[in-house]
C-alpha positions as YAML, in Angstrom:
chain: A
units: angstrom
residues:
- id: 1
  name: UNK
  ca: [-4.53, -37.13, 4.33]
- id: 2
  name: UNK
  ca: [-6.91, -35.19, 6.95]
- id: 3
  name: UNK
  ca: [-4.39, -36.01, 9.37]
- id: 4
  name: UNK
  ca: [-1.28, -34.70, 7.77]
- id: 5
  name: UNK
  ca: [-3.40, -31.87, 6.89]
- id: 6
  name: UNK
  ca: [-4.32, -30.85, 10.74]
- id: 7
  name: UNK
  ca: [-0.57, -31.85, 11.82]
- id: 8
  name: UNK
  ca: [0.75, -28.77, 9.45]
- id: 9
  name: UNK
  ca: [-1.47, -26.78, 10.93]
- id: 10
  name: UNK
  ca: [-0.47, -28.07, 14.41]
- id: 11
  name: UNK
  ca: [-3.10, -30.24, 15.40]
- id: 12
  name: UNK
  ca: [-2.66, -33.68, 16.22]
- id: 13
  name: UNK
  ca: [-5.61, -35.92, 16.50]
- id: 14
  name: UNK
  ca: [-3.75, -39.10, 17.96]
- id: 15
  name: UNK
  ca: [-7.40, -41.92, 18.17]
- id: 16
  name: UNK
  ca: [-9.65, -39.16, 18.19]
- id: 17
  name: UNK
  ca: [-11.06, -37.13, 16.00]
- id: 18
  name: UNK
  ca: [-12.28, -34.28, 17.91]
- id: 19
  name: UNK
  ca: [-10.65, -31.08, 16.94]
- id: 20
  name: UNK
  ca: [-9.28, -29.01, 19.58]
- id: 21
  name: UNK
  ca: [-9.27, -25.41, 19.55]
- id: 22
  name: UNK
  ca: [-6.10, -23.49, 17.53]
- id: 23
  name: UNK
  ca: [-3.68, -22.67, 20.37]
- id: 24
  name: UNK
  ca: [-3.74, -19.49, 19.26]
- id: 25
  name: UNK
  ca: [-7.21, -18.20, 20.00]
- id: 26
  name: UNK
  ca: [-7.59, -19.90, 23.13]
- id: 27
  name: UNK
  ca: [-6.16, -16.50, 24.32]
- id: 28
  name: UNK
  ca: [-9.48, -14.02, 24.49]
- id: 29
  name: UNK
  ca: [-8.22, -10.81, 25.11]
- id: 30
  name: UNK
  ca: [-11.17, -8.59, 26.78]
- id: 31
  name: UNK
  ca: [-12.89, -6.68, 23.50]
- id: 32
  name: UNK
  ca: [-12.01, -2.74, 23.33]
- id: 33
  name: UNK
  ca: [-14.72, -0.73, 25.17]
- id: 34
  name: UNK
  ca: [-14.15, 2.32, 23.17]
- id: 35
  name: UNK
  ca: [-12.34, 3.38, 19.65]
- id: 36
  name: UNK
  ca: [-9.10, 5.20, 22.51]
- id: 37
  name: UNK
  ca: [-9.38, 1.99, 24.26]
- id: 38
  name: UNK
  ca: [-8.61, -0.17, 21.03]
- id: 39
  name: UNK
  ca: [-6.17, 2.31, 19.73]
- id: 40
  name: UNK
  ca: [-3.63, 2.68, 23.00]
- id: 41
  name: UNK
  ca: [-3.84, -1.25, 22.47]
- id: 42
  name: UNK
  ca: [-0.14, -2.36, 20.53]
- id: 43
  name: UNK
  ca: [-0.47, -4.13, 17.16]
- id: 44
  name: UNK
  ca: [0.14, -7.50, 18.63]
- id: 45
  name: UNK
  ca: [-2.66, -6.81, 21.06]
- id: 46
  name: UNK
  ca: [-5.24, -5.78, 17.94]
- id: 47
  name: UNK
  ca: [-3.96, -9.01, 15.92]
- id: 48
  name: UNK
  ca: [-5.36, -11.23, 18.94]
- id: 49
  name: UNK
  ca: [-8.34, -9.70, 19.27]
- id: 50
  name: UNK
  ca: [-8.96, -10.40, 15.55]
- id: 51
  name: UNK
  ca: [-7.81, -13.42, 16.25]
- id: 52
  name: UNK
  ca: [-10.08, -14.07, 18.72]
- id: 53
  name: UNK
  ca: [-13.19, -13.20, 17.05]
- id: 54
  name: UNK
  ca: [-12.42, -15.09, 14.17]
- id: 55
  name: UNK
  ca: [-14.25, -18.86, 12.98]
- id: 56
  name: UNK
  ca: [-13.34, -20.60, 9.95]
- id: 57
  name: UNK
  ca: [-14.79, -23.80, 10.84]
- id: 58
  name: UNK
  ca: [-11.44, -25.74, 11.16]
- id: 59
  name: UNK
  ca: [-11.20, -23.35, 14.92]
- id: 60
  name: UNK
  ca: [-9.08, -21.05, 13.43]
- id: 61
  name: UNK
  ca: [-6.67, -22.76, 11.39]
- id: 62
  name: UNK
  ca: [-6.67, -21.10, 7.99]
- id: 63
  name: UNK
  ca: [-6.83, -17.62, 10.00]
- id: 64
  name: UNK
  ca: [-3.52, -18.38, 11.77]
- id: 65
  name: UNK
  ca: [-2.06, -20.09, 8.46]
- id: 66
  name: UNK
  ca: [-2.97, -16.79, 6.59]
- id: 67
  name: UNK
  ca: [-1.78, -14.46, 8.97]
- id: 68
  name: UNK
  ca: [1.33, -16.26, 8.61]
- id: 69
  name: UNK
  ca: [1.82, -15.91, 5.42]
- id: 70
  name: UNK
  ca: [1.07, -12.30, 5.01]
- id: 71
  name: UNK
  ca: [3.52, -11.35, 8.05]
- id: 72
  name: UNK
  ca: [6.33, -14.31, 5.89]
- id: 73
  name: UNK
  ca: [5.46, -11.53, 2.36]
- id: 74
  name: UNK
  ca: [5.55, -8.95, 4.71]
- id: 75
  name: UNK
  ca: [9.28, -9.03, 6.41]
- id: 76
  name: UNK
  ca: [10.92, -7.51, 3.25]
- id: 77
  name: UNK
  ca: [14.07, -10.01, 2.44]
- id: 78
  name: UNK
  ca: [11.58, -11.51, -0.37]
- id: 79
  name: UNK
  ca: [11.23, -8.95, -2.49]
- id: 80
  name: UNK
  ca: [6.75, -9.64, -1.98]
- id: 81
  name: UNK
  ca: [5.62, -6.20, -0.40]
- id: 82
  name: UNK
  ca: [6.85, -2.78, -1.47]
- id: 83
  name: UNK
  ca: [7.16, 0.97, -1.24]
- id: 84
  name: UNK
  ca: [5.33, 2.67, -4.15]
- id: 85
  name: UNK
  ca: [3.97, 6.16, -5.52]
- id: 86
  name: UNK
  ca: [1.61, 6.81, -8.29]
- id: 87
  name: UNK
  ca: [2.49, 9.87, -10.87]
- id: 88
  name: UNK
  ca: [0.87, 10.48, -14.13]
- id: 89
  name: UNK
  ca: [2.80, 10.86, -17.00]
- id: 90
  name: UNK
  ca: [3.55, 14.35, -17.12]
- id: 91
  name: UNK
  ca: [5.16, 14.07, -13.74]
- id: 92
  name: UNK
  ca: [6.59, 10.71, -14.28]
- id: 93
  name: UNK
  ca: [8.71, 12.24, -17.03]
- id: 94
  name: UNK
  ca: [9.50, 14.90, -15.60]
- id: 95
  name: UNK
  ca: [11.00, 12.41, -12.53]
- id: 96
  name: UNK
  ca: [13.04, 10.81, -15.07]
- id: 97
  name: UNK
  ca: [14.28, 13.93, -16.94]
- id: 98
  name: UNK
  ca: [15.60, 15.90, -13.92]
- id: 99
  name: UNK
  ca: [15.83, 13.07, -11.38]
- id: 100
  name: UNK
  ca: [13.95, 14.85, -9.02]
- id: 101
  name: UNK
  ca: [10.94, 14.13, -7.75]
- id: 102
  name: UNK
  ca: [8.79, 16.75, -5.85]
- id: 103
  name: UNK
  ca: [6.58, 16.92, -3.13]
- id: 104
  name: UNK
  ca: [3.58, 19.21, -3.04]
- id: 105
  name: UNK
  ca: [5.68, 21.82, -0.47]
- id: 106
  name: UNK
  ca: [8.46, 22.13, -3.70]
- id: 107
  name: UNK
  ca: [5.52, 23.25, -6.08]
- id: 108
  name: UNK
  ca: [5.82, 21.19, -8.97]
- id: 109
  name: UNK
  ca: [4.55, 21.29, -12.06]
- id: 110
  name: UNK
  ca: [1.56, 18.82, -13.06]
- id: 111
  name: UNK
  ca: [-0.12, 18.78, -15.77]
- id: 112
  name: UNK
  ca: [0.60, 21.64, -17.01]
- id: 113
  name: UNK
  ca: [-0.08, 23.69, -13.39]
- id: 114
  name: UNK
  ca: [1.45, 24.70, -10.56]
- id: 115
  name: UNK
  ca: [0.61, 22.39, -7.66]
- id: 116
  name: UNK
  ca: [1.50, 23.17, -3.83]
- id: 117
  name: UNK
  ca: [0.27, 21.71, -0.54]
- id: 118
  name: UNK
  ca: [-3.26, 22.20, 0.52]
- id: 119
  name: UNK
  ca: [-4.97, 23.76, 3.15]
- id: 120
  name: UNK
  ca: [-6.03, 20.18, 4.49]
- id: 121
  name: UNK
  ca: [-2.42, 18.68, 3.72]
- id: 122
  name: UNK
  ca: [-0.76, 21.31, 5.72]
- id: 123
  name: UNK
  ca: [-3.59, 20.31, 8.80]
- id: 124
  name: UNK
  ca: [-2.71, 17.00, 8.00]
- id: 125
  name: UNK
  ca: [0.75, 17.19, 8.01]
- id: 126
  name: UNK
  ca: [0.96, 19.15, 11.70]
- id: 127
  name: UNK
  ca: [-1.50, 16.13, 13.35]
- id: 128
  name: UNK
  ca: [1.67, 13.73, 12.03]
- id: 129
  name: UNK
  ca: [3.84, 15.97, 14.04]
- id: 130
  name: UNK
  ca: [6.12, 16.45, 11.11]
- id: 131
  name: UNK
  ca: [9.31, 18.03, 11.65]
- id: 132
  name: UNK
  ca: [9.94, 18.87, 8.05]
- id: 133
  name: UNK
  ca: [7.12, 18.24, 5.72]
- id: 134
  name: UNK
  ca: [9.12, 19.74, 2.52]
- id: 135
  name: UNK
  ca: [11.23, 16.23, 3.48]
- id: 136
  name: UNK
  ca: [8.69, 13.61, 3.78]
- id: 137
  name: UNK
  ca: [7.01, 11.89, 0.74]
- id: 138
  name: UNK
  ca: [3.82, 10.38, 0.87]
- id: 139
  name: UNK
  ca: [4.13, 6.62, -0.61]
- id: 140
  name: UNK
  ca: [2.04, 3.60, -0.44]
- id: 141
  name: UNK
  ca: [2.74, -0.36, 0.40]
- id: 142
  name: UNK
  ca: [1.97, -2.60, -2.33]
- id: 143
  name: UNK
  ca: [1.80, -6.19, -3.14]
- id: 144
  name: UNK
  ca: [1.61, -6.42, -6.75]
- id: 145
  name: UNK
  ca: [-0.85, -4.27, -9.49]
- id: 146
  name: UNK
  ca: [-0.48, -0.30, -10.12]
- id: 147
  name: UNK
  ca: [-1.10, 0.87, -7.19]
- id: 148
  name: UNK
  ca: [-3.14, 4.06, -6.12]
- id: 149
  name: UNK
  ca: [-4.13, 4.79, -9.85]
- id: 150
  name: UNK
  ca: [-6.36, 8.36, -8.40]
- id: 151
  name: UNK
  ca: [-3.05, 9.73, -8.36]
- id: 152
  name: UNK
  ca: [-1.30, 8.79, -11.55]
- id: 153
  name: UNK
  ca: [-1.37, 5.62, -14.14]
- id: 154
  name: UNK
  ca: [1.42, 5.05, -13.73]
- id: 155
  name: UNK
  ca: [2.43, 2.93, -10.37]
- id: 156
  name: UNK
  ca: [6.46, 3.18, -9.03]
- id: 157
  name: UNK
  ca: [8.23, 0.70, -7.12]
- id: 158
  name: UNK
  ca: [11.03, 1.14, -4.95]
- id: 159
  name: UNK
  ca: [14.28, -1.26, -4.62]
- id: 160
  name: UNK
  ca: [13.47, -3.45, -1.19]
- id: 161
  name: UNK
  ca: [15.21, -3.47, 1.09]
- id: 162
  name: UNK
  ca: [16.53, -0.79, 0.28]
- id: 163
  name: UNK
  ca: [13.50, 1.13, 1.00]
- id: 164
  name: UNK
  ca: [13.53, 0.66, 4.18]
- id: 165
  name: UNK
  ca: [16.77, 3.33, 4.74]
- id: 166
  name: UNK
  ca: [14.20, 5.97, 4.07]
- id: 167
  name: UNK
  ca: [11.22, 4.63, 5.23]
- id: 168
  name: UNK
  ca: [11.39, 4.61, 8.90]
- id: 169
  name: UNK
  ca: [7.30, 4.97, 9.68]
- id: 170
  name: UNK
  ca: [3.91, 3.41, 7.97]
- id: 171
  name: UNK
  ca: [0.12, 4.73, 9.04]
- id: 172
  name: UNK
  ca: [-2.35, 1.66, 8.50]
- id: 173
  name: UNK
  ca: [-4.50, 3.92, 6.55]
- id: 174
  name: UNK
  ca: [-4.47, 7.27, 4.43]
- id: 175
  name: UNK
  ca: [-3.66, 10.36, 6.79]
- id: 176
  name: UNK
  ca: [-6.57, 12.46, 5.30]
- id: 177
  name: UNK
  ca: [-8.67, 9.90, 7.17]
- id: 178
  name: UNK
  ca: [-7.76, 12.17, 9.92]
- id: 179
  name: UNK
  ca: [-9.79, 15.01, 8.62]
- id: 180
  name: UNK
  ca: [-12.84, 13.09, 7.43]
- id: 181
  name: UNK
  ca: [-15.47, 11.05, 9.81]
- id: 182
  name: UNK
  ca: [-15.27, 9.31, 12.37]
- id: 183
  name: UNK
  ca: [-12.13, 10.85, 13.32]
- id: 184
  name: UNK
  ca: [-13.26, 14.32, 12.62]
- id: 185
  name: UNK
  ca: [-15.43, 13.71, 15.60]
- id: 186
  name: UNK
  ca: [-13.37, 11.77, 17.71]
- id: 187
  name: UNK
  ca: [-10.46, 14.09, 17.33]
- id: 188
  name: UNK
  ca: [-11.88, 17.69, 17.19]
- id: 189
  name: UNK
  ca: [-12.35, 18.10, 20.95]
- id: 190
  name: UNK
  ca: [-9.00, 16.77, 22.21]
- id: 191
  name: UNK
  ca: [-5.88, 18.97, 22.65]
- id: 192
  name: UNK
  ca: [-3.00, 18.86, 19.79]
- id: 193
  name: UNK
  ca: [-0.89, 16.61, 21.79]
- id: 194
  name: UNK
  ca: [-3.17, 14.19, 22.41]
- id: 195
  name: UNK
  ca: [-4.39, 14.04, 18.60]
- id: 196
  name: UNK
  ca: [-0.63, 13.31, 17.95]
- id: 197
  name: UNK
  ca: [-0.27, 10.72, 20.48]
- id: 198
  name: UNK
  ca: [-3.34, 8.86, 18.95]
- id: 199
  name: UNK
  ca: [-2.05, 8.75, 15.15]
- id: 200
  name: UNK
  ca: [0.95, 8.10, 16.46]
- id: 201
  name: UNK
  ca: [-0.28, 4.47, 17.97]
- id: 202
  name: UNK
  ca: [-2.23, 3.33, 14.53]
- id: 203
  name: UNK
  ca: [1.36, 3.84, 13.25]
- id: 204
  name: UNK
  ca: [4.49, 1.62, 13.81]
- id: 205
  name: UNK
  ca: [8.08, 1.14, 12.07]
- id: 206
  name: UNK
  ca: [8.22, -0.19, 9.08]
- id: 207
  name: UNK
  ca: [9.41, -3.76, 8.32]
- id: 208
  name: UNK
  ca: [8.91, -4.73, 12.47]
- id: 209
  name: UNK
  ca: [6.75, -6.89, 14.08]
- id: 210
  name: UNK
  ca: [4.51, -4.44, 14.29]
- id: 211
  name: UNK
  ca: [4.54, -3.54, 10.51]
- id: 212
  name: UNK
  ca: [4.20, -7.42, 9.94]
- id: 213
  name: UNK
  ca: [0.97, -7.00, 12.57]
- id: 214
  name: UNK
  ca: [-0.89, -3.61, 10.87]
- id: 215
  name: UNK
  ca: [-0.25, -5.70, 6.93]
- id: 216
  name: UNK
  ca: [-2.36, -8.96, 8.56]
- id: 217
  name: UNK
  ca: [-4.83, -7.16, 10.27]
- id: 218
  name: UNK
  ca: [-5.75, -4.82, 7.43]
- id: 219
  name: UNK
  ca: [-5.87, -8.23, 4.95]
- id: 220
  name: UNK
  ca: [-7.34, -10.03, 7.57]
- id: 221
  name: UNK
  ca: [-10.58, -8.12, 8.09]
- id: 222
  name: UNK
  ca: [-11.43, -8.50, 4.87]
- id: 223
  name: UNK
  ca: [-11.06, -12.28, 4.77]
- id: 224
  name: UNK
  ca: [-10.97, -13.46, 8.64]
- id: 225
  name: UNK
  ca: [-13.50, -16.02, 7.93]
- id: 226
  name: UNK
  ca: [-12.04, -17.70, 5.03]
- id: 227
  name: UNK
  ca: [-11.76, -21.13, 5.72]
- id: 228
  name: UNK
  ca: [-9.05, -21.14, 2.59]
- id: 229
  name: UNK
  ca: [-5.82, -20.26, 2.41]
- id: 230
  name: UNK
  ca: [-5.27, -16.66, 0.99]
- id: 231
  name: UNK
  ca: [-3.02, -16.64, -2.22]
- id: 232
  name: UNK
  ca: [-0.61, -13.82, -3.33]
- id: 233
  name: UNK
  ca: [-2.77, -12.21, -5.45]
- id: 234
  name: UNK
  ca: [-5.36, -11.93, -2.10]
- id: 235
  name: UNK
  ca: [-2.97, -10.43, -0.02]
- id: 236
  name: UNK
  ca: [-1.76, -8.06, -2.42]
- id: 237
  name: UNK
  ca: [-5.16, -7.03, -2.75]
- id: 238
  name: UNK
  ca: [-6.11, -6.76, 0.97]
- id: 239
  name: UNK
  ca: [-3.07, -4.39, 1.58]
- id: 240
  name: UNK
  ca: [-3.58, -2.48, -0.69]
- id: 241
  name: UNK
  ca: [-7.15, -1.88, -3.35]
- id: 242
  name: UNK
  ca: [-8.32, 1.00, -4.98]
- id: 243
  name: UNK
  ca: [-7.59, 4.16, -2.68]
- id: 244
  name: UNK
  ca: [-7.30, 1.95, 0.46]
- id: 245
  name: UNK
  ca: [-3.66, 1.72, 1.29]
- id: 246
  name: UNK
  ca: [-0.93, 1.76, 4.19]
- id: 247
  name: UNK
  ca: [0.79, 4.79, 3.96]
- id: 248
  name: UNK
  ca: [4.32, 5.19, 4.04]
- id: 249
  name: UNK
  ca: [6.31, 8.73, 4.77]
- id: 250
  name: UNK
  ca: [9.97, 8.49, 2.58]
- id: 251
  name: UNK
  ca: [12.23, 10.91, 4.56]
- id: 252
  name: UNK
  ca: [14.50, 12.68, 2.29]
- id: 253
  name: UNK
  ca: [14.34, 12.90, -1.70]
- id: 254
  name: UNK
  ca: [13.59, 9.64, -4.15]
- id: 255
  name: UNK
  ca: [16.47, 8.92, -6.30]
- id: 256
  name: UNK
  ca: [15.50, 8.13, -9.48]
- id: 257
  name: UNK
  ca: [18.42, 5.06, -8.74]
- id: 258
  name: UNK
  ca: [15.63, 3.84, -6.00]
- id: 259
  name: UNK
  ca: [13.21, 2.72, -9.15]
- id: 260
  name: UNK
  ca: [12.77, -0.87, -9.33]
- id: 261
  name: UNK
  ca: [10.31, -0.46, -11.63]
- id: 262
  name: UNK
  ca: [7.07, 0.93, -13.00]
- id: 263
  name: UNK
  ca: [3.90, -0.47, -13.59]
- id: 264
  name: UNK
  ca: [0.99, 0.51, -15.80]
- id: 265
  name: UNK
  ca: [-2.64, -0.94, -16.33]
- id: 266
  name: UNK
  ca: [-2.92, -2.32, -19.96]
- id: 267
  name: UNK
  ca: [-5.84, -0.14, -20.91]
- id: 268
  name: UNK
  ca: [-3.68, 2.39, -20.83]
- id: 269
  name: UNK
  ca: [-1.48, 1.34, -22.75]
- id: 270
  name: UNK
  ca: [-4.46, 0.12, -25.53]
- id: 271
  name: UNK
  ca: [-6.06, 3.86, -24.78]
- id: 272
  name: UNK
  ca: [-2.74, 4.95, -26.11]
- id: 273
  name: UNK
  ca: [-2.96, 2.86, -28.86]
- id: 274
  name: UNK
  ca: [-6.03, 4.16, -29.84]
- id: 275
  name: UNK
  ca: [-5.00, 7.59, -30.26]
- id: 276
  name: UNK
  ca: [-1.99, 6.94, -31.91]
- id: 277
  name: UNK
  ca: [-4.18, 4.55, -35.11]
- id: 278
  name: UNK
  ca: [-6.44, 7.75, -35.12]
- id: 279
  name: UNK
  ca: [-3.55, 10.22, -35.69]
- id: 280
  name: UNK
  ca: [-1.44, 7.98, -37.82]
- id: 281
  name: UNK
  ca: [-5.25, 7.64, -40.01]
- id: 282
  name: UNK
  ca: [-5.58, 11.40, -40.59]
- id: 283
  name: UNK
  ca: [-8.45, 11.52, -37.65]
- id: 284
  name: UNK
  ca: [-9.26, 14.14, -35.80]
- id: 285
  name: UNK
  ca: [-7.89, 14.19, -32.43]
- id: 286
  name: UNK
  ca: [-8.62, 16.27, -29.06]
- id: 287
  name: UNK
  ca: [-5.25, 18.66, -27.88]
- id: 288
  name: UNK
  ca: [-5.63, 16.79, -25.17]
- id: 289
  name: UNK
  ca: [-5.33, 13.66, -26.68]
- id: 290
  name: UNK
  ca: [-2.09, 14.30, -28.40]
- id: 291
  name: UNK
  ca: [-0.40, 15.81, -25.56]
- id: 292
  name: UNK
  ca: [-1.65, 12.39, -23.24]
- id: 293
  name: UNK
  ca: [-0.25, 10.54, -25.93]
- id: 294
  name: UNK
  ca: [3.06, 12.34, -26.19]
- id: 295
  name: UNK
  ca: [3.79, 12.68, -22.74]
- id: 296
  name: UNK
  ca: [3.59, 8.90, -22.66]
- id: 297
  name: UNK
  ca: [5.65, 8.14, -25.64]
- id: 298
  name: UNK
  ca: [8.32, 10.42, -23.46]
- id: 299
  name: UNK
  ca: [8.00, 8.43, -20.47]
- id: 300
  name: UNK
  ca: [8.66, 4.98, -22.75]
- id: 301
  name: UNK
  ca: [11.85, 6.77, -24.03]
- id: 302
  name: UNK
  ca: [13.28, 7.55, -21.22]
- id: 303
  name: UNK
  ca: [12.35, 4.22, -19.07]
- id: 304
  name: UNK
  ca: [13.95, 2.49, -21.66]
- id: 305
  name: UNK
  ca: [17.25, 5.09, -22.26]
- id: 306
  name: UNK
  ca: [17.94, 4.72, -18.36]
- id: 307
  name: UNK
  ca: [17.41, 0.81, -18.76]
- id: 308
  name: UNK
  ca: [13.79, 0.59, -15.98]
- id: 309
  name: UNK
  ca: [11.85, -1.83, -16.37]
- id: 310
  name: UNK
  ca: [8.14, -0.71, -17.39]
- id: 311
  name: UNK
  ca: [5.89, -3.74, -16.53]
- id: 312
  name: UNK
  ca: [1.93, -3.90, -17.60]
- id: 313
  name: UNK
  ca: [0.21, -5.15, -14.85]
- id: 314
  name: UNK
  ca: [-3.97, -5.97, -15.07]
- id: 315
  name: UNK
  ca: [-4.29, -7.83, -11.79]
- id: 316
  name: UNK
  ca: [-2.76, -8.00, -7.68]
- id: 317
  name: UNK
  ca: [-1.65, -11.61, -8.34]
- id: 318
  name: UNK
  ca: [1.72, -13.47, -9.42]
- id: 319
  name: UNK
  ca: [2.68, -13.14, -13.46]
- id: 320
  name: UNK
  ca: [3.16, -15.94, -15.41]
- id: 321
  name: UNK
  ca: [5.64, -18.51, -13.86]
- id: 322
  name: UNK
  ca: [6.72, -19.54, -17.40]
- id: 323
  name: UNK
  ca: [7.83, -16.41, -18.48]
...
């Protein structure tokens, strides 16, 4: 069994049963001297050097076997990884009322307010060399769960590959990392073009081998020393947790048509719940309470009138195969 085991990995023992090194970090690629020298490196460059450095006991193996299998999720013909925004309900409806959904340039209207870009998203914006920032959308890639949930419960998911006819560029991290340390630092004293040139190599084109690179790097430094094989739920979760994502830039509007779906966190949906026993039992509710609760009563309506599916969603891994 050991032997058919180290075979599939591509090891083959033959009378002896000393393990040589995984052919792919015999390669040791000389370790960056400084953060410019490790960022003018390409992404297959980076992916060796974490390759390199990494020791699972079986020399390797289960590193290569999982960065395999994120860049096999990552190539976009299986439906595994996709492009996805957060909105909260009030916009979300909104989206699905008009059809159109707004960027903070086009001023919309959430929550009840007037939103438009920021100081720091316009500085942001001209370090990513934008040529039209009232054109670009700022979206997320996503395995499975709900997404970026500091920007709205509820998570949507664009058709794939579809997605990929607007999205034509990914960052490996959020852009206002740009304007926060240690890149605040390292940037401040360089000219404009330079600060472009650098953002512009920790960035690639989405669904290459250099996209497929950036989504294994970012899982694998969280689990490089695994000596176990990373499951779906893993990798969803290493590309994207919490407010730590790979940002994608949409060029052009979002057609409502572009909705695959949209998922939401059950406690939502039991907050809702909640509120809605209270008022049916005469108790007395918070203003904004009922207009949380409406707005998301709306947003079932109309998911369901234009026939999108609305999935709850607790965790990053696979639903129930039985289903």
């Amino acid at each position: 069994m050991l032997n058919r085991l180290l075979k599939k990995l591509g090891w083959h023992l033959g009378d002896s049963t000393a393990v040589p090194a995984s052919p792919m970090l015999t390669v040791s690629p000389a370790l960056p001297a400084s953060p410019f020298d490790y960022i003018n490196r390409s992404w297959d460059e980076r992916k060796k050097i974490l390759l390199a450095k990494s020791d699972d006991w079986f020399a390797g193996g289960f590193t290569k076997a999982n960065v395999d299998a994120v860049e096999f999720a990552a190539d976009g013909k299986r439906g595994y990884v996709h492009v996805i925004f957060n909105l909260g309900a009030d916009a979300l409806g909104n989206f699905l009322h008009s059809g159109k959904y707004l960027n903070a340039y086009q001023k919309p209207v959430v929550g009840g307010k007037l939103r438009g870009a920021s100081k720091n998203r316009r500085k942001v914006d001209e370090m990513l060399a934008l040529a039209d920032p009232e054109q670009v959308y700022f979206c997320a890639i996503s395995g499975a769960g709900t997404g970026v949930r500091y920007y709205g419960e509820y998570c949507v998911a664009l058709k794939s590959p579809d997605d990929a006819k607007f999205v034509k560029r990914v960052l490996d991290r959020n852009s206002y990392d740009f304007i926060s340390e240690p890149f605040k630092t390292l940037l401040r004293p360089l000219p404009t073009s330079q600060k472009r040139d650098l953002i512009q190599n920790m960035m690639c084109d989405f669904r290459s081998d250099d996209f497929k690179s950036m989504l294994s790097i970012k899982v694998l430094q969280h689990n490089a020393a695994r000596p176990r094989l990373l499951t779906p739920g893993q990798i969803a979760e290493g590309i994207l947790v919490d407010e730590d994502y790979v940002e994608a830039l949409h060029e052009g509007p979002v057609e409502r048509e572009a909705i695959l779906e949209v998922r939401s966190h059950p406690d939502d949906r039991l907050t809702e719940l909640g509120i809605e026993q209270a008022w049916h039992q005469g108790k007395n509710l918070t203003p904004e309470e009922l207009l949380w609760m409406g707005r998301r009563q709306a947003v079932s309506s109309r998911l369901e009138s234009r026939d999108i599916p609305h999935k709850s969603v607790s965790d990053q891994g696979r639903s129930n195969r039985w289903k």
